[in-house]
GROMACS .gro file of C-alpha atoms in nm:
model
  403
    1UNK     CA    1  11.238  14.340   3.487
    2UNK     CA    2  11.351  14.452   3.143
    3UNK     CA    3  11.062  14.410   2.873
    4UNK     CA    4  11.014  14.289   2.531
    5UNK     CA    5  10.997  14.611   2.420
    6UNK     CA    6  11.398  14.716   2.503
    7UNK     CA    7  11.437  14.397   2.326
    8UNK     CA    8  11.307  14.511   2.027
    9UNK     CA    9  11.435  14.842   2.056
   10UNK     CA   10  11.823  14.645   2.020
   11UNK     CA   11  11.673  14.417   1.704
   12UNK     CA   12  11.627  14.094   1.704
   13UNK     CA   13  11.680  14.048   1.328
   14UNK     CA   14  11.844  13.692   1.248
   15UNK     CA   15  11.820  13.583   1.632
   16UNK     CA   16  11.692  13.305   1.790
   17UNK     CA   17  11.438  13.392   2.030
   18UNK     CA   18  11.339  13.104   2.273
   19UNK     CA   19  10.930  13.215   2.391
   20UNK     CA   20  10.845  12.997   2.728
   21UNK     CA   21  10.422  13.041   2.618
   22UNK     CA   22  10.171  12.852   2.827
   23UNK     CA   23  10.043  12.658   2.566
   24UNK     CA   24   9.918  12.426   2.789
   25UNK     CA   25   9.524  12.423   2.610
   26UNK     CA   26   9.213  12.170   2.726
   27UNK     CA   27   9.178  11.906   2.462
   28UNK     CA   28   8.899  11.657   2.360
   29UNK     CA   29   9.015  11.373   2.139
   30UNK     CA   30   9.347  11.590   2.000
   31UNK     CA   31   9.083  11.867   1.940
   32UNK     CA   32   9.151  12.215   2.094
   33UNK     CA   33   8.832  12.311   2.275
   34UNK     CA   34   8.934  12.650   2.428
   35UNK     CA   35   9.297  12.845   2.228
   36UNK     CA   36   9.263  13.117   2.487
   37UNK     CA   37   9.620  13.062   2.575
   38UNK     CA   38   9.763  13.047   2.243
   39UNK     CA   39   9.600  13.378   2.121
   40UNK     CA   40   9.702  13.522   2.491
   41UNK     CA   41  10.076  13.463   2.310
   42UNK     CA   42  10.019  13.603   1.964
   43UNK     CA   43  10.112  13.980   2.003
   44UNK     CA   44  10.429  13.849   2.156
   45UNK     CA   45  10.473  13.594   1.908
   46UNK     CA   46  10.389  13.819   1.656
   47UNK     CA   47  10.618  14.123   1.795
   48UNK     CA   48  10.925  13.937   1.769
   49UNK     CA   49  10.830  13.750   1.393
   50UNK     CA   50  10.756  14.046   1.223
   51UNK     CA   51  11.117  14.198   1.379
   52UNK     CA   52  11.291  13.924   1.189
   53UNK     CA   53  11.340  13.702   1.494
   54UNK     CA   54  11.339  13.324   1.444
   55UNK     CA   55  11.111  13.247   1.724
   56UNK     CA   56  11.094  12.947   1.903
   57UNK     CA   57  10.804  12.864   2.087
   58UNK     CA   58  10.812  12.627   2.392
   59UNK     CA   59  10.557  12.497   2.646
   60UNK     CA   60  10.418  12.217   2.840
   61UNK     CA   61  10.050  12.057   2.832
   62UNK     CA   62   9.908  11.840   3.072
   63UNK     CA   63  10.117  11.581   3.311
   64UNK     CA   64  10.270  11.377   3.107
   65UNK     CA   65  10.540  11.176   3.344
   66UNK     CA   66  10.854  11.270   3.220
   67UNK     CA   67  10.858  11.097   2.855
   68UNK     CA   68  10.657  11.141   2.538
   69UNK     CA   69  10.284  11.089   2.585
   70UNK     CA   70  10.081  11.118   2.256
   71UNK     CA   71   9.773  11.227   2.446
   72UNK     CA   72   9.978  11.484   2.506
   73UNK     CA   73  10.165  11.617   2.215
   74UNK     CA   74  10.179  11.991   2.145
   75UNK     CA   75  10.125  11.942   1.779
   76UNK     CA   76   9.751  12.005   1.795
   77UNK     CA   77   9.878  12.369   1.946
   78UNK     CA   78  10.131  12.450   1.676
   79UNK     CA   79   9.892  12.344   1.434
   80UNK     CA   80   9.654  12.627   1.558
   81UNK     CA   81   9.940  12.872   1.661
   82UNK     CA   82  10.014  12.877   1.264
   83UNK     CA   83   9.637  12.918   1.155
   84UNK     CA   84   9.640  13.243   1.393
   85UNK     CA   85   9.968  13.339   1.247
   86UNK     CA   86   9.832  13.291   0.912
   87UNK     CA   87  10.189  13.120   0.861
   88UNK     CA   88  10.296  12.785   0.885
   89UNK     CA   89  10.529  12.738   1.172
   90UNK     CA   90  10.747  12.443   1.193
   91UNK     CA   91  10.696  12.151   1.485
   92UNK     CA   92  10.973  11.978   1.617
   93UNK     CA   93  10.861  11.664   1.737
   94UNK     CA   94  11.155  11.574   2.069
   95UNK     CA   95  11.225  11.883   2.325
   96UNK     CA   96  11.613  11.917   2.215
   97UNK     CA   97  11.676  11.633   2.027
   98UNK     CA   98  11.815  11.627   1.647
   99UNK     CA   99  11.438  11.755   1.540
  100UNK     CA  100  11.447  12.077   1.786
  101UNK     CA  101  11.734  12.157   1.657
  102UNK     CA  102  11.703  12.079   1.281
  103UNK     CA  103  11.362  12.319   1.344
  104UNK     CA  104  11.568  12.573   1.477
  105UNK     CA  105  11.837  12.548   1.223
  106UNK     CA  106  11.590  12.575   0.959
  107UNK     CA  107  11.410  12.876   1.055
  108UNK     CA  108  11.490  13.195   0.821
  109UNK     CA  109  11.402  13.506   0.987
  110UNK     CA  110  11.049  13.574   1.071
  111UNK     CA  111  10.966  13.221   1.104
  112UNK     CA  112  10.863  13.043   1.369
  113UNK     CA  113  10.899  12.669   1.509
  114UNK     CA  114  10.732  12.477   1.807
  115UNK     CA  115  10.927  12.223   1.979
  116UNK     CA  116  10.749  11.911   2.152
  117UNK     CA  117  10.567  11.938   2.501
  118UNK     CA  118  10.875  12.006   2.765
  119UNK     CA  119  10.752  11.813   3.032
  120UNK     CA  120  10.845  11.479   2.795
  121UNK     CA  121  11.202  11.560   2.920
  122UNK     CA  122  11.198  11.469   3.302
  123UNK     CA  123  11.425  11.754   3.341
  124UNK     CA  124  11.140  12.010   3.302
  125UNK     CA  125  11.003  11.940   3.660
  126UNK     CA  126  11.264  11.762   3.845
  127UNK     CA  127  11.325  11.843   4.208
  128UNK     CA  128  11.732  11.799   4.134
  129UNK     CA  129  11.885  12.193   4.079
  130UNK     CA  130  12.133  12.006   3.844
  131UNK     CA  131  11.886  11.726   3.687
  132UNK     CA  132  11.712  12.070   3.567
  133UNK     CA  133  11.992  12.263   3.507
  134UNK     CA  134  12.112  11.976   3.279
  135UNK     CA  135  11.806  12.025   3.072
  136UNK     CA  136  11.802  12.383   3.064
  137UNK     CA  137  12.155  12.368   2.950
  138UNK     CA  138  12.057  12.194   2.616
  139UNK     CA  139  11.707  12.405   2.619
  140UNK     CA  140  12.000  12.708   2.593
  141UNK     CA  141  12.168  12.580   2.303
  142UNK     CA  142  11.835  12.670   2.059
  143UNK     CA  143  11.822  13.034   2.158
  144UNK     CA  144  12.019  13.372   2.174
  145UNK     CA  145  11.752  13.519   2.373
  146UNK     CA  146  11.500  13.409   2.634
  147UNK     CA  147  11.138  13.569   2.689
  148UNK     CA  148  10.882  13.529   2.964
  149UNK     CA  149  10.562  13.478   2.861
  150UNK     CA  150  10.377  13.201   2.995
  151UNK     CA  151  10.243  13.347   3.290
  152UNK     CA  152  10.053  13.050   3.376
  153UNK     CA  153  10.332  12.843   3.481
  154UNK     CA  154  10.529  13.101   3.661
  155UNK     CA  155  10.458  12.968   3.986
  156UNK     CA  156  10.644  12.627   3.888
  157UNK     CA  157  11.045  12.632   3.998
  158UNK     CA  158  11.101  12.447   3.613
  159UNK     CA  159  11.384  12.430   3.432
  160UNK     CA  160  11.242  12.653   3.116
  161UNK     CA  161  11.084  12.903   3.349
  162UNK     CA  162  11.336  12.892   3.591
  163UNK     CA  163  11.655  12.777   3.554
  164UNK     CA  164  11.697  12.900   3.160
  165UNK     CA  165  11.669  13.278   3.200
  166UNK     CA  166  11.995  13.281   3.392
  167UNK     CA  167  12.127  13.123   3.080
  168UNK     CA  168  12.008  13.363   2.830
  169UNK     CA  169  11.966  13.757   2.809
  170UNK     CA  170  11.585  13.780   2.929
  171UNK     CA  171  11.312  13.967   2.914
  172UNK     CA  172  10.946  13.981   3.007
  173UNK     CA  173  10.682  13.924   2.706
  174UNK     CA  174  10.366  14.168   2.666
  175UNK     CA  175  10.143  13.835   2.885
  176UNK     CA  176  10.364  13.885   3.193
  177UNK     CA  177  10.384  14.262   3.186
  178UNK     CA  178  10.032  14.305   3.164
  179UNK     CA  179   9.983  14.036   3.411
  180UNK     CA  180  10.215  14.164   3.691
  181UNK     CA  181  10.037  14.523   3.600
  182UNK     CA  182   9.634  14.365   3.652
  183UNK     CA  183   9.795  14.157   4.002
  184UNK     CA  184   9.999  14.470   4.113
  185UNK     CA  185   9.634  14.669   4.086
  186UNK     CA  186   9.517  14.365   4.298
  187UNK     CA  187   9.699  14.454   4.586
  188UNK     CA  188   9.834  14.789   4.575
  189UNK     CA  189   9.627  15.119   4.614
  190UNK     CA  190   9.317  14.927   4.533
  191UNK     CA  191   9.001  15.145   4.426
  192UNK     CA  192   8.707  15.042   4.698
  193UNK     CA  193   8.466  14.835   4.755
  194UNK     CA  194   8.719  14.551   4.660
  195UNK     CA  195   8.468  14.237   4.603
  196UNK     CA  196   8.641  13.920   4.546
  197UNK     CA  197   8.414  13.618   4.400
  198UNK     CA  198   8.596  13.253   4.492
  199UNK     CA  199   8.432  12.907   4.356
  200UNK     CA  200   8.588  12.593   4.202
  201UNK     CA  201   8.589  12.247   4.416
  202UNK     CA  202   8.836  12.234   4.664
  203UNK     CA  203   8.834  12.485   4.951
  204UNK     CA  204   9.182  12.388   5.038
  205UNK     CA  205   9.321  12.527   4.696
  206UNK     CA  206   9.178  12.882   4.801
  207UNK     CA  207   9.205  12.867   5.178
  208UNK     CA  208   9.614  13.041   5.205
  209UNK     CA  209   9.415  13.373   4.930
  210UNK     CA  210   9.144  13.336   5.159
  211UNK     CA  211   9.394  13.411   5.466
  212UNK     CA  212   9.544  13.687   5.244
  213UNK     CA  213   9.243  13.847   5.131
  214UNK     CA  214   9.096  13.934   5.472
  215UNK     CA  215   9.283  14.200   5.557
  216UNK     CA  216   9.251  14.348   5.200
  217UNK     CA  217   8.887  14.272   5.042
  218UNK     CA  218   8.572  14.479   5.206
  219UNK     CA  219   8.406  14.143   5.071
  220UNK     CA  220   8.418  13.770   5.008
  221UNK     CA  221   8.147  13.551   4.810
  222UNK     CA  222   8.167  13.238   4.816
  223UNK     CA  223   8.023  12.972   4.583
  224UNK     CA  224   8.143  12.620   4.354
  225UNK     CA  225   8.199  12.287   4.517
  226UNK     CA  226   8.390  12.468   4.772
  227UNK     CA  227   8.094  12.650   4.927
  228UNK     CA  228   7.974  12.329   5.092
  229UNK     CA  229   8.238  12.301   5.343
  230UNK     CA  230   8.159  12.640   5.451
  231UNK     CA  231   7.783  12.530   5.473
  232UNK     CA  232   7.903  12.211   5.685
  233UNK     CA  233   8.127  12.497   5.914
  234UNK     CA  234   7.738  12.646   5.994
  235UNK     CA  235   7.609  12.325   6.139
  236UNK     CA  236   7.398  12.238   5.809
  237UNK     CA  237   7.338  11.949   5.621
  238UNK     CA  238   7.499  11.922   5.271
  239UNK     CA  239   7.405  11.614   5.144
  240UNK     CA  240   7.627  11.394   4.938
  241UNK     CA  241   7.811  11.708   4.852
  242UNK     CA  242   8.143  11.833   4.769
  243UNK     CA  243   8.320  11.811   5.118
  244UNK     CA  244   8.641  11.830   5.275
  245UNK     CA  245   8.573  11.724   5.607
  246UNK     CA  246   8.921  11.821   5.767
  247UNK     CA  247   8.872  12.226   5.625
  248UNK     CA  248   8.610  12.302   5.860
  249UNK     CA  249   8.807  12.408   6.140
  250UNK     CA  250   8.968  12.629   5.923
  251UNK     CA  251   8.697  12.778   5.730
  252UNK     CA  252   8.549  12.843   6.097
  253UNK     CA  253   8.817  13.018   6.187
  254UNK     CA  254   8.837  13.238   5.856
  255UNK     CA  255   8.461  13.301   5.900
  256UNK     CA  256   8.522  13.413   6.253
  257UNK     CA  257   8.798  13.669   6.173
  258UNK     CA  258   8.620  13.800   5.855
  259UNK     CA  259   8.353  13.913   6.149
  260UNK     CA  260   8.571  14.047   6.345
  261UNK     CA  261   8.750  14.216   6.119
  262UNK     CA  262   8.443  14.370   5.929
  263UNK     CA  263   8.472  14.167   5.613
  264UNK     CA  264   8.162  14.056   5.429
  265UNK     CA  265   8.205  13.686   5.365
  266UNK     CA  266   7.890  13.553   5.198
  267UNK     CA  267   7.789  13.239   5.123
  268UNK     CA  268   7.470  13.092   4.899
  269UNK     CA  269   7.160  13.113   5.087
  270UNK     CA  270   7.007  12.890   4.842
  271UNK     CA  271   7.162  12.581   4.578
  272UNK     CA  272   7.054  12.401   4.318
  273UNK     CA  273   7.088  12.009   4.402
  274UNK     CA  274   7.057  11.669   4.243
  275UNK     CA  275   7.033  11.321   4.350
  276UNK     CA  276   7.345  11.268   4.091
  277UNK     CA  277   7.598  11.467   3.906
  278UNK     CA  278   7.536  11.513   3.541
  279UNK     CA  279   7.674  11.397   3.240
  280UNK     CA  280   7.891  11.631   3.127
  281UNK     CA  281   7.920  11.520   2.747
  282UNK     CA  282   7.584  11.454   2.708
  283UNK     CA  283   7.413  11.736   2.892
  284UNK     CA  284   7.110  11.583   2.865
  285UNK     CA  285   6.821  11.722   3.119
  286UNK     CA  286   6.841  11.610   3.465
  287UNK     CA  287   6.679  11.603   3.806
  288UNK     CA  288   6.698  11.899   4.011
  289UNK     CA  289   6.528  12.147   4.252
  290UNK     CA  290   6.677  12.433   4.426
  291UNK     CA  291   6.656  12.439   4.844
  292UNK     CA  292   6.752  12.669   5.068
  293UNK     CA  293   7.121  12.644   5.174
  294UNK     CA  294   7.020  12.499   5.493
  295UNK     CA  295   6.763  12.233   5.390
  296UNK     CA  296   7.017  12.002   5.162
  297UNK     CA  297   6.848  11.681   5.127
  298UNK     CA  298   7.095  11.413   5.306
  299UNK     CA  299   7.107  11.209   4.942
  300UNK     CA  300   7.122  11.519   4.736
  301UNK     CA  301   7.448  11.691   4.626
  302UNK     CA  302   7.459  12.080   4.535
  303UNK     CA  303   7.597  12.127   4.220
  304UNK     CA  304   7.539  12.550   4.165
  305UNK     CA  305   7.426  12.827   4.390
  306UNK     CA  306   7.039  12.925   4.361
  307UNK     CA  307   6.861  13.204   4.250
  308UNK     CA  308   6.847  13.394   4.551
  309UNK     CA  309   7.245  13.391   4.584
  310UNK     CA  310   7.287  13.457   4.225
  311UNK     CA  311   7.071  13.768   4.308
  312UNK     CA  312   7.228  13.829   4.584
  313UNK     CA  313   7.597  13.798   4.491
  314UNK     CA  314   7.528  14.042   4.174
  315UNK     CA  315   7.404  14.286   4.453
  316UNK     CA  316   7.722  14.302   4.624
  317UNK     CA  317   7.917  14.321   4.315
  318UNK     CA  318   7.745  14.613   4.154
  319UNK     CA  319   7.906  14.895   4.336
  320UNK     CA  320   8.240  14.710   4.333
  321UNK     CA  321   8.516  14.956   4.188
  322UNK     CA  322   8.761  14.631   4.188
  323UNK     CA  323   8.643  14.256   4.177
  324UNK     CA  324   8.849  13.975   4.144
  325UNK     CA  325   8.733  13.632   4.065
  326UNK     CA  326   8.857  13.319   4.086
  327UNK     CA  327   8.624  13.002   4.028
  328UNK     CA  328   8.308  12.871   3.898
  329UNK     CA  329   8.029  12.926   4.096
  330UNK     CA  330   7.910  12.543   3.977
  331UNK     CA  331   7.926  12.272   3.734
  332UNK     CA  332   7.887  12.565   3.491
  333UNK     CA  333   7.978  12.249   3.219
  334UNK     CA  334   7.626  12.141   3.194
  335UNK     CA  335   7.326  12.356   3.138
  336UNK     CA  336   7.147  12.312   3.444
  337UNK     CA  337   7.395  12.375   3.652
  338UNK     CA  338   7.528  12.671   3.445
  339UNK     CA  339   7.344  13.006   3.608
  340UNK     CA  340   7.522  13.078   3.898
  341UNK     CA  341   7.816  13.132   3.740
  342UNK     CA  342   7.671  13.312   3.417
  343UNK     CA  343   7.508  13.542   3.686
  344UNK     CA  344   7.832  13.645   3.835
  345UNK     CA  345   8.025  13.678   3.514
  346UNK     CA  346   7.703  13.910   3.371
  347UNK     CA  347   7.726  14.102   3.684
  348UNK     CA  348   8.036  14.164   3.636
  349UNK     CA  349   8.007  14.251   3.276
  350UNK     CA  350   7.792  14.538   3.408
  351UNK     CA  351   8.025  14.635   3.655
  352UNK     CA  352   8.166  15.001   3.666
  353UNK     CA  353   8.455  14.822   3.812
  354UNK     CA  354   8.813  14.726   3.735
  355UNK     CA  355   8.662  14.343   3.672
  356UNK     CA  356   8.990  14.054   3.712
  357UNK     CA  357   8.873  13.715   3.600
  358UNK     CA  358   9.139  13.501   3.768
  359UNK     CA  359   9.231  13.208   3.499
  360UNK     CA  360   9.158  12.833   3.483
  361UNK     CA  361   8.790  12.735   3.501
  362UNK     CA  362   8.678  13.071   3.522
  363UNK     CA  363   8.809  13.171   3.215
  364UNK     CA  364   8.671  12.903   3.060
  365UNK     CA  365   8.341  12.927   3.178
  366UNK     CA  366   8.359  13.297   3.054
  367UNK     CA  367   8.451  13.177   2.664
  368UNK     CA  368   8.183  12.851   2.709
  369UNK     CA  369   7.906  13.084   2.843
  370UNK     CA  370   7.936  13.313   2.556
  371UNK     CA  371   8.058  13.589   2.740
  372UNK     CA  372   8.250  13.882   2.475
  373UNK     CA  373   8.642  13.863   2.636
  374UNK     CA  374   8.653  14.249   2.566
  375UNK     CA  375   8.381  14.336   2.866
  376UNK     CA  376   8.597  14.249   3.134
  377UNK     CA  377   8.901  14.422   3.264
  378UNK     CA  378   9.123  14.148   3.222
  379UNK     CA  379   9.069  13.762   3.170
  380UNK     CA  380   9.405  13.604   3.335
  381UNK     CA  381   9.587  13.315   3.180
  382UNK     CA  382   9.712  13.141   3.497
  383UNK     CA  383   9.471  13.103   3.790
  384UNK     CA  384   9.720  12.895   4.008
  385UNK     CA  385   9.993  13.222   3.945
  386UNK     CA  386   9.726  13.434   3.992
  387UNK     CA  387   9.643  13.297   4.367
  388UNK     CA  388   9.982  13.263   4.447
  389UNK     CA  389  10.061  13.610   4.342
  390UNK     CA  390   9.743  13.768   4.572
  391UNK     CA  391   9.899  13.493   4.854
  392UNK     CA  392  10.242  13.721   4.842
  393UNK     CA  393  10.466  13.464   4.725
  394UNK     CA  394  10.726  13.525   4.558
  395UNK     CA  395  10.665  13.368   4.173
  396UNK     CA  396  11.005  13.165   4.070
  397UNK     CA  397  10.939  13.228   3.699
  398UNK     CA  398  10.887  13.635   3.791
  399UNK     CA  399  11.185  13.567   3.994
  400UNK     CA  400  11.418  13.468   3.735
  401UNK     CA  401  11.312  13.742   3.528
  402UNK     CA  402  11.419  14.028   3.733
  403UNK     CA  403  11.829  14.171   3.659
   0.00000   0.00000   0.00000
């Protein structure tokens, strides 16, 4: 996989440099609430600028279906890419349309341009090899150059990931190097005890990592909405919580062979419940106690592990020399339900460790708790790559990438 840096190394100066990013940022009324992604982006952005490249900047945000969707413009992003230029930077508002290209055209070296969210051109995502190759075609006719850098989408056979490297010269951006670097420590030569920490809701999301993971990690804690199945797998009563019913065989079987094979898999010995999930906006006080993991009130719902498991959990990740985690440990959105996960981020602030924090909702949480970016190892951009990368899959957008 050739880098950015051989790219620089042959100039860029005058070229047009097409830079897949993940711009793909959590908004709240057109307001940005977390540009983690966009200043994951800058050095490479940056890189290329200040080489005299006219840079053109593409991702996708949200689900739109396949047209434009206001909701979910990418103007809000450009808007703040330029503010952490410190340089404004053109928007084009169509995907390769008269604007794209009148962006492009206007560029001088240096400059940059964003073009409108990709995914309002149905070729972005379709299932047709030519539908997509269509639209990569066009996508093909901005640049001179392709670079790789929105790791967070690399697990998504698009067109712009995909399909448009084989189109261009290509190379990897400083975001994928260093994120195929943190993953490859992940799973090769790993310094022991290897602790990984999985939350979130939906044990099914995590269950094929899970599978992975047991031959690999020395131990597994387990918290978030997903916990609760695991709790149901034991025989106890979980309430009115987060279940999927047609896991448990599974997770029984997991549970079984992390035994036998001498894994630690640990689940909360203790949650915090409530007779109804919170307001998230408001954040307003609400009722709650904290049980013991096996005494869930039938018309109570867990929403964060106790303080016994946060205790606990922190205790098996202090001698951890790698930890990888992947997942709120609860609805770490509201205030009351905010600890568990704040405990398992702090402990791994203290860590000795080579500390992974594994994208989506855990990076968040990280950045909304407060938490200083700099005290972990690395804080990923792409939590579904991330899993499918530990998994062993092979990554299309990594894929494409490689001469």
């Amino acid at each position: 996989m050739k880098t950015i840096d051989e790219l620089l190394s042959a100039g860029v100066d005058g070229k047009r440099v097409f830079v897949r990013a993940d711009l793909n940022v959590p908004l709240a009324d057109g307001v940005i609430t977390d540009d983690g992604r966009i200043r994951a982006v800058l050095p490479t952005v940056k890189a290329l600028a200040e080489a005299g490249a006219k840079v053109v900047v593409a991702s996708h945000l949200g689900r739109p279906k396949g047209a434009p969707e206001p909701a979910f413009s990418l103007l809000p992003a450009a808007e703040r890419l330029g503010e952490l230029l410190g340089a404004p930077v053109a928007f084009a508002q169509d995907t390769v349309g008269p604007a794209a290209h009148d962006a492009v055209d206007g560029l001088q070296p240096g400059q940059v341009a964003v073009i409108e969210n990709l995914r309002f051109n149905a070729g972005e995502t379709s299932k047709d090899d030519t539908e997509r190759g269509e639209f990569a075609d066009r996508l093909a006719a901005l640049a001179d150059v392709y670079v790789g850098d929105g790791f967070g989408a690399v697990h998504r056979k698009h067109a712009s990931v995909y399909d448009l490297p084989a189109r261009l010269p290509h190379y990897a951006g400083y975001l994928i190097a260093t994120e195929v670097g943190v993953l490859k420590k992940l799973t090769k030569d790993v310094e022991r005890p290897y602790v990984v920490a999985l939350g979130g809701a939906k044990v099914s999301d995590k269950l094929a990592v899970i599978d992975e993971l047991l031959g690999k990690a020395d131990r597994l804690l387990i918290g978030g909405g997903m916990a609760y199945t695991f709790l149901k797998a034991k025989g106890y009563e979980v309430g009115i919580s987060l279940l999927q019913e047609d896991q448990v065989p599974a997770v029984t079987e997991y549970m079984a062979r992390a035994e036998k094979q001498g894994v630690e898999l640990l689940l909360p010995v203790d949650v915090v419940v409530s007779p109804e999930f919170p307001d998230l906006k408001a954040k307003a006080p609400t009722e709650h106690t904290v049980v013991d993991a096996d005494k869930i009130p039938a018309d109570q719902e867990g929403l964060d592990i106790g303080p016994k498991t946060r205790e606990l959990y922190a205790s098996k990740l202090a001698d951890a020399r790698t930890v990888f985690w992947n997942g709120p440990m609860g609805v770490f959105e509201h205030p009351d339900y905010a600890e568990g996960t704040k405990a398992v981020a702090q402990a791994l602030v203290e860590s000795d460790g080579f500390t992974v924090v594994g994208g989506g909702d855990s990076a968040a949480a990280v950045r909304t708790l407060g938490f200083d970016e700099k005290a972990f190892g690395h804080i990923s951009t792409g939590g579904g790559a991330s899993l499918e990368y530990l998994e062993g899959k092979t990554l299309p957008g990594l894929a494409a990438l490689e001469d």
